[in-house]
mmCIF file of C-alpha atoms in Angstrom:
data_model
loop_
_atom_site.group_PDB
_atom_site.id
_atom_site.type_symbol
_atom_site.label_atom_id
_atom_site.label_comp_id
_atom_site.label_asym_id
_atom_site.label_seq_id
_atom_site.Cartn_x
_atom_site.Cartn_y
_atom_site.Cartn_z
ATOM 1 C CA MET T 1 -7.207 2.048 -30.268
ATOM 2 C CA ASN T 2 -4.359 0.673 -28.118
ATOM 3 C CA LYS T 3 -6.346 -1.673 -25.892
ATOM 4 C CA GLU T 4 -3.249 -3.567 -24.822
ATOM 5 C CA LEU T 5 -1.531 -0.359 -23.718
ATOM 6 C CA ASP T 6 -4.286 1.967 -22.483
ATOM 7 C CA LEU T 7 -6.309 0.865 -19.473
ATOM 8 C CA SER T 8 -8.806 3.703 -19.990
ATOM 9 C CA VAL T 9 -10.196 1.856 -23.003
ATOM 10 C CA SER T 10 -9.081 -1.698 -22.290
ATOM 11 C CA CYS T 11 -10.773 -4.797 -20.918
ATOM 12 C CA TYR T 12 -9.555 -7.754 -18.879
ATOM 13 C CA GLY T 13 -9.740 -10.043 -21.886
ATOM 14 C CA ALA T 14 -7.182 -7.919 -23.724
ATOM 15 C CA VAL T 15 -4.601 -7.855 -20.944
ATOM 16 C CA LYS T 16 -4.947 -10.941 -18.753
ATOM 17 C CA ASP T 17 -2.498 -13.122 -20.697
ATOM 18 C CA LEU T 18 0.152 -10.451 -21.307
ATOM 19 C CA ARG T 19 3.225 -9.635 -19.232
ATOM 20 C CA TYR T 20 3.781 -5.962 -18.504
ATOM 21 C CA ASP T 21 7.184 -4.464 -17.773
ATOM 22 C CA VAL T 22 6.130 -1.044 -16.489
ATOM 23 C CA ALA T 23 2.955 0.654 -15.306
ATOM 24 C CA ILE T 24 2.540 4.296 -16.350
ATOM 25 C CA LEU T 25 0.349 6.486 -14.141
ATOM 26 C CA PRO T 26 -0.675 9.836 -15.668
ATOM 27 C CA TRP T 27 -1.340 12.282 -12.860
ATOM 28 C CA GLY T 28 -2.939 15.652 -13.420
ATOM 29 C CA ALA T 29 -5.484 17.892 -11.748
ATOM 30 C CA THR T 30 -8.981 19.306 -12.027
ATOM 31 C CA GLU T 31 -8.547 23.047 -12.539
ATOM 32 C CA PRO T 32 -9.319 25.940 -14.904
ATOM 33 C CA HIS T 33 -6.905 26.428 -17.798
ATOM 34 C CA ASN T 34 -7.462 30.012 -18.892
ATOM 35 C CA TYR T 35 -10.872 30.255 -20.593
ATOM 36 C CA HIS T 36 -10.239 27.955 -23.544
ATOM 37 C CA LEU T 37 -8.804 24.617 -22.354
ATOM 38 C CA PRO T 38 -10.695 21.856 -20.510
ATOM 39 C CA TYR T 39 -10.450 21.384 -16.761
ATOM 40 C CA LEU T 40 -8.800 17.996 -17.312
ATOM 41 C CA THR T 41 -6.029 19.253 -19.610
ATOM 42 C CA ASP T 42 -3.403 18.049 -17.126
ATOM 43 C CA CYS T 43 -4.876 14.539 -17.351
ATOM 44 C CA ILE T 44 -5.640 14.396 -21.066
ATOM 45 C CA ALA T 45 -2.221 15.484 -22.329
ATOM 46 C CA PRO T 46 -0.038 13.117 -20.250
ATOM 47 C CA ARG T 47 -2.332 10.164 -20.897
ATOM 48 C CA MET T 48 -2.299 10.632 -24.682
ATOM 49 C CA ILE T 49 1.442 11.328 -24.786
ATOM 50 C CA ALA T 50 2.089 8.267 -22.627
ATOM 51 C CA VAL T 51 -0.006 6.002 -24.872
ATOM 52 C CA LYS T 52 1.903 7.160 -27.961
ATOM 53 C CA ALA T 53 5.224 6.665 -26.169
ATOM 54 C CA ALA T 54 4.180 3.232 -24.891
ATOM 55 C CA ALA T 55 3.306 2.141 -28.421
ATOM 56 C CA LEU T 56 6.733 3.284 -29.618
ATOM 57 C CA ALA T 57 8.534 1.537 -26.736
ATOM 58 C CA LEU T 58 6.753 -1.708 -27.609
ATOM 59 C CA LYS T 59 7.426 -1.396 -31.333
ATOM 60 C CA GLU T 60 11.108 -0.459 -31.096
ATOM 61 C CA ASN T 61 12.228 -2.179 -27.886
ATOM 62 C CA GLY T 62 9.702 -4.886 -27.111
ATOM 63 C CA VAL T 63 8.928 -3.263 -23.746
ATOM 64 C CA ARG T 64 5.257 -3.491 -22.808
ATOM 65 C CA CYS T 65 3.821 -0.685 -20.701
ATOM 66 C CA MET T 66 0.299 -0.228 -19.390
ATOM 67 C CA VAL T 67 -0.901 3.361 -19.273
ATOM 68 C CA MET T 68 -3.320 3.527 -16.377
ATOM 69 C CA PRO T 69 -6.315 5.885 -16.143
ATOM 70 C CA PRO T 70 -5.217 9.386 -15.087
ATOM 71 C CA ILE T 71 -5.508 10.613 -11.521
ATOM 72 C CA SER T 72 -7.366 13.943 -11.603
ATOM 73 C CA LEU T 73 -6.587 15.119 -8.049
ATOM 74 C CA GLY T 74 -3.793 17.683 -7.995
ATOM 75 C CA SER T 75 -2.290 20.104 -5.508
ATOM 76 C CA GLN T 76 -3.438 23.701 -6.021
ATOM 77 C CA ASN T 77 -2.138 27.137 -5.053
ATOM 78 C CA PRO T 78 -3.919 29.671 -2.857
ATOM 79 C CA GLY T 79 -6.404 31.533 -5.007
ATOM 80 C CA GLN T 80 -7.212 28.465 -7.113
ATOM 81 C CA LYS T 81 -9.366 26.523 -4.681
ATOM 82 C CA GLU T 82 -11.908 29.352 -4.777
ATOM 83 C CA LEU T 83 -12.387 29.009 -8.559
ATOM 84 C CA SER T 84 -15.463 27.088 -9.723
ATOM 85 C CA PHE T 85 -14.900 23.311 -9.640
ATOM 86 C CA CYS T 86 -11.169 23.580 -9.001
ATOM 87 C CA ILE T 87 -10.288 20.675 -6.712
ATOM 88 C CA HIS T 88 -7.367 20.767 -4.282
ATOM 89 C CA ALA T 89 -5.967 17.427 -3.144
ATOM 90 C CA ARG T 90 -3.822 17.481 -0.019
ATOM 91 C CA TYR T 91 -0.445 15.746 0.210
ATOM 92 C CA GLU T 92 -2.032 13.114 2.437
ATOM 93 C CA THR T 93 -4.751 12.423 -0.137
ATOM 94 C CA GLN T 94 -2.304 12.043 -3.000
ATOM 95 C CA PHE T 95 0.006 9.880 -0.917
ATOM 96 C CA ALA T 96 -2.854 7.586 0.097
ATOM 97 C CA ILE T 97 -3.868 7.166 -3.556
ATOM 98 C CA LEU T 98 -0.313 6.495 -4.678
ATOM 99 C CA LYS T 99 0.263 4.001 -1.875
ATOM 100 C CA ASP T 100 -2.910 2.095 -2.815
ATOM 101 C CA VAL T 101 -1.836 1.995 -6.464
ATOM 102 C CA VAL T 102 1.624 0.723 -5.536
ATOM 103 C CA ASP T 103 0.208 -1.851 -3.131
ATOM 104 C CA SER T 104 -2.183 -3.164 -5.776
ATOM 105 C CA LEU T 105 0.465 -3.394 -8.484
ATOM 106 C CA HIS T 106 2.920 -5.008 -6.085
ATOM 107 C CA THR T 107 0.379 -7.703 -5.243
ATOM 108 C CA GLN T 108 -0.009 -8.390 -8.980
ATOM 109 C CA GLY T 109 3.733 -8.822 -9.491
ATOM 110 C CA ILE T 110 4.450 -5.497 -11.166
ATOM 111 C CA ARG T 111 7.569 -3.831 -9.783
ATOM 112 C CA LYS T 112 8.029 -0.665 -11.839
ATOM 113 C CA LEU T 113 5.875 2.476 -11.981
ATOM 114 C CA ILE T 114 6.384 5.795 -13.765
ATOM 115 C CA ILE T 115 4.242 8.695 -12.563
ATOM 116 C CA PHE T 116 3.790 10.771 -15.720
ATOM 117 C CA SER T 117 2.703 14.142 -14.405
ATOM 118 C CA GLY T 118 0.912 16.893 -16.297
ATOM 119 C CA HIS T 119 0.421 19.328 -13.406
ATOM 120 C CA GLY T 120 3.111 21.685 -12.153
ATOM 121 C CA GLY T 121 1.694 21.746 -8.633
ATOM 122 C CA ASN T 122 2.298 18.028 -8.117
ATOM 123 C CA ASN T 123 5.496 16.840 -6.478
ATOM 124 C CA PHE T 124 5.896 13.190 -5.558
ATOM 125 C CA LYS T 125 9.556 13.082 -4.482
ATOM 126 C CA ASN T 126 8.941 12.729 -0.748
ATOM 127 C CA MET T 127 6.193 10.183 -1.378
ATOM 128 C CA ILE T 128 8.528 8.147 -3.569
ATOM 129 C CA ARG T 129 11.212 8.249 -0.886
ATOM 130 C CA ASP T 130 8.752 7.067 1.779
ATOM 131 C CA LEU T 131 7.450 4.244 -0.399
ATOM 132 C CA ALA T 132 10.996 3.133 -1.198
ATOM 133 C CA PHE T 133 11.298 2.061 2.444
ATOM 134 C CA GLU T 134 7.945 0.262 2.487
ATOM 135 C CA TYR T 135 8.407 -1.400 -0.925
ATOM 136 C CA PRO T 136 12.191 -1.780 -1.394
ATOM 137 C CA ASP T 137 11.710 -4.006 -4.439
ATOM 138 C CA PHE T 138 9.404 -1.529 -6.201
ATOM 139 C CA LEU T 139 10.827 1.212 -8.453
ATOM 140 C CA ILE T 140 8.896 4.492 -8.745
ATOM 141 C CA ILE T 141 9.972 7.288 -11.093
ATOM 142 C CA GLN T 142 8.387 10.705 -11.616
ATOM 143 C CA SER T 143 8.460 12.415 -15.009
ATOM 144 C CA ASP T 144 6.851 15.755 -15.925
ATOM 145 C CA TRP T 145 6.034 15.755 -19.646
ATOM 146 C CA TYR T 146 6.032 19.543 -20.040
ATOM 147 C CA ALA T 147 9.544 19.935 -18.568
ATOM 148 C CA ILE T 148 11.405 17.230 -20.508
ATOM 149 C CA LEU T 149 12.023 19.155 -23.721
ATOM 150 C CA PRO T 150 12.818 22.907 -23.652
ATOM 151 C CA CYS T 151 10.247 25.069 -25.423
ATOM 152 C CA LYS T 152 12.792 27.266 -27.191
ATOM 153 C CA GLY T 153 12.665 26.735 -30.924
ATOM 154 C CA TYR T 154 9.140 25.348 -30.778
ATOM 155 C CA PHE T 155 7.117 28.187 -29.241
ATOM 156 C CA GLU T 156 7.388 31.975 -29.231
ATOM 157 C CA ALA T 157 6.255 32.932 -25.723
ATOM 158 C CA GLU T 158 8.934 33.816 -23.161
ATOM 159 C CA ILE T 159 6.638 33.287 -20.151
ATOM 160 C CA ASP T 160 4.536 30.186 -20.592
ATOM 161 C CA ASP T 161 3.735 27.747 -17.807
ATOM 162 C CA HIS T 162 -0.038 27.314 -17.540
ATOM 163 C CA ALA T 163 -2.513 27.151 -20.427
ATOM 164 C CA GLY T 164 -0.107 29.120 -22.585
ATOM 165 C CA GLU T 165 1.288 28.518 -26.050
ATOM 166 C CA GLN T 166 2.981 25.185 -25.280
ATOM 167 C CA GLU T 167 0.066 23.503 -23.516
ATOM 168 C CA THR T 168 -2.513 24.925 -25.927
ATOM 169 C CA SER T 169 -0.551 23.842 -29.019
ATOM 170 C CA VAL T 170 -0.168 20.321 -27.638
ATOM 171 C CA MET T 171 -3.896 20.086 -26.891
ATOM 172 C CA MET T 172 -4.774 21.516 -30.327
ATOM 173 C CA TYR T 173 -2.822 18.662 -31.867
ATOM 174 C CA LEU T 174 -3.983 15.898 -29.522
ATOM 175 C CA GLN T 175 -7.659 16.827 -29.113
ATOM 176 C CA PRO T 176 -8.557 19.917 -31.147
ATOM 177 C CA GLU T 177 -12.274 19.512 -30.496
ATOM 178 C CA LEU T 178 -11.653 20.390 -26.836
ATOM 179 C CA VAL T 179 -9.896 23.709 -27.535
ATOM 180 C CA ASP T 180 -11.735 26.979 -28.225
ATOM 181 C CA LEU T 181 -9.000 29.517 -28.867
ATOM 182 C CA ASN T 182 -11.612 32.216 -29.496
ATOM 183 C CA MET T 183 -12.392 32.174 -25.771
ATOM 184 C CA ALA T 184 -8.755 32.494 -24.641
ATOM 185 C CA GLY T 185 -7.539 35.323 -22.446
ATOM 186 C CA ASP T 186 -4.071 36.753 -22.992
ATOM 187 C CA GLY T 187 -2.575 34.903 -20.021
ATOM 188 C CA ASP T 188 -1.043 38.094 -18.634
ATOM 189 C CA TYR T 189 0.944 37.333 -15.489
ATOM 190 C CA GLN T 190 1.900 39.431 -12.455
ATOM 191 C CA PRO T 191 5.249 38.305 -10.997
ATOM 192 C CA PHE T 192 6.210 38.543 -7.325
ATOM 193 C CA ALA T 193 7.188 41.959 -5.975
ATOM 194 C CA ILE T 194 10.155 40.180 -4.327
ATOM 195 C CA SER T 195 12.746 39.804 -7.084
ATOM 196 C CA SER T 196 14.564 36.946 -5.336
ATOM 197 C CA LEU T 197 11.429 34.816 -5.640
ATOM 198 C CA ASN T 198 11.228 35.500 -9.372
ATOM 199 C CA LYS T 199 14.888 34.463 -9.658
ATOM 200 C CA LYS T 200 14.150 31.180 -7.805
ATOM 201 C CA VAL T 201 16.431 32.082 -4.883
ATOM 202 C CA GLY T 202 13.494 31.190 -2.632
ATOM 203 C CA TRP T 203 10.100 29.641 -3.187
ATOM 204 C CA THR T 204 6.530 30.109 -2.025
ATOM 205 C CA PRO T 205 3.307 29.261 -3.886
ATOM 206 C CA ARG T 206 1.882 31.980 -6.091
ATOM 207 C CA HIS T 207 -1.477 33.387 -5.051
ATOM 208 C CA TRP T 208 -3.359 32.613 -8.225
ATOM 209 C CA ASN T 209 -6.006 35.323 -8.247
ATOM 210 C CA ARG T 210 -3.288 37.938 -7.721
ATOM 211 C CA ALA T 211 -0.850 36.509 -10.257
ATOM 212 C CA THR T 212 -3.285 36.056 -13.168
ATOM 213 C CA LYS T 213 -6.655 37.448 -14.197
ATOM 214 C CA ASP T 214 -7.790 34.603 -16.486
ATOM 215 C CA THR T 215 -6.133 31.673 -14.619
ATOM 216 C CA GLY T 216 -3.527 31.367 -17.369
ATOM 217 C CA VAL T 217 0.194 32.154 -17.313
ATOM 218 C CA GLY T 218 1.435 32.771 -20.840
ATOM 219 C CA ASP T 219 -0.294 33.985 -23.991
ATOM 220 C CA PRO T 220 -1.954 31.076 -25.849
ATOM 221 C CA ARG T 221 -3.105 33.068 -28.864
ATOM 222 C CA LYS T 222 -0.144 32.096 -31.066
ATOM 223 C CA ALA T 223 -0.685 28.407 -30.407
ATOM 224 C CA THR T 224 -1.204 26.092 -33.379
ATOM 225 C CA ALA T 225 -1.697 22.381 -33.865
ATOM 226 C CA GLU T 226 1.364 22.396 -36.129
ATOM 227 C CA LYS T 227 3.557 23.682 -33.287
ATOM 228 C CA GLY T 228 2.131 21.020 -30.995
ATOM 229 C CA GLU T 229 2.791 18.285 -33.540
ATOM 230 C CA LYS T 230 6.395 19.368 -34.103
ATOM 231 C CA TYR T 231 7.023 19.478 -30.357
ATOM 232 C CA LEU T 232 5.457 16.073 -29.701
ATOM 233 C CA ASN T 233 7.255 14.464 -32.622
ATOM 234 C CA ASP T 234 10.504 15.238 -30.796
ATOM 235 C CA LEU T 235 9.180 14.655 -27.261
ATOM 236 C CA ILE T 236 7.528 11.261 -27.670
ATOM 237 C CA PRO T 237 10.719 9.355 -28.681
ATOM 238 C CA ILE T 238 12.434 10.738 -25.565
ATOM 239 C CA VAL T 239 9.568 9.536 -23.378
ATOM 240 C CA ALA T 240 9.508 6.175 -25.170
ATOM 241 C CA LYS T 241 13.222 5.766 -24.449
ATOM 242 C CA LEU T 242 12.575 6.374 -20.744
ATOM 243 C CA PHE T 243 9.787 3.776 -20.753
ATOM 244 C CA ALA T 244 11.980 1.265 -22.593
ATOM 245 C CA GLU T 245 15.037 1.775 -20.390
ATOM 246 C CA VAL T 246 13.010 1.440 -17.203
ATOM 247 C CA GLY T 247 11.363 -1.683 -18.570
ATOM 248 C CA LYS T 248 14.584 -3.402 -19.660
ATOM 249 C CA GLU T 249 17.159 -2.287 -17.112
ATOM 250 C CA GLU T 250 17.714 -2.467 -13.384
ATOM 251 C CA LEU T 251 18.362 0.769 -11.514
ATOM 252 C CA TYR T 252 22.008 -0.081 -10.758
#
């Protein structure tokens, strides 16, 4: 247990005399993930990946990070809010939470924060820009764990962006007791009728209950813990390097 690095399991006695270089804030959502993954998948995965990366950054670079408890309030698409216990957090809600976190850390003398996101619906860029004016001496960086390392060569699915092979394999490796692959739907996905939207020429949120029948996008049934382990073994050093560079270097 990494008490010095993981605030979810830590206590004041373990951290009060240590100096921290960077705070890491996992940020996910509360939402269905097909039929087989837990509602808090987008919180569990980034937190556990961040803790492993923080341990590596400390071991190899002497940079000490604190991984804070995950935020479970994410932005949802139309058609998701109607699903049982799926919680939609407005921009204003997320911004208020982030601002309170930054204000608290700033008061404590911490000046660097990495938002380590596990939910594709979250986007903090405008919030980070706004806070850069209010806290000019405070650095905020957003990183999305699932988008750092391309899936090609690790997973077989061509379409895979929600509770599919990548996310399921990672969860099977990190917390296999929370995954019941026998319950999984096939993650079949209905694209937009407007081809330009599928080609990313324009953007609008997908209407979830029209795009997918089991809340998933991508077939999870070929997922394995071994695939998740191989992927994370290559991903975690990349994340650890980000943590270490942010901790040791100035922005310019």
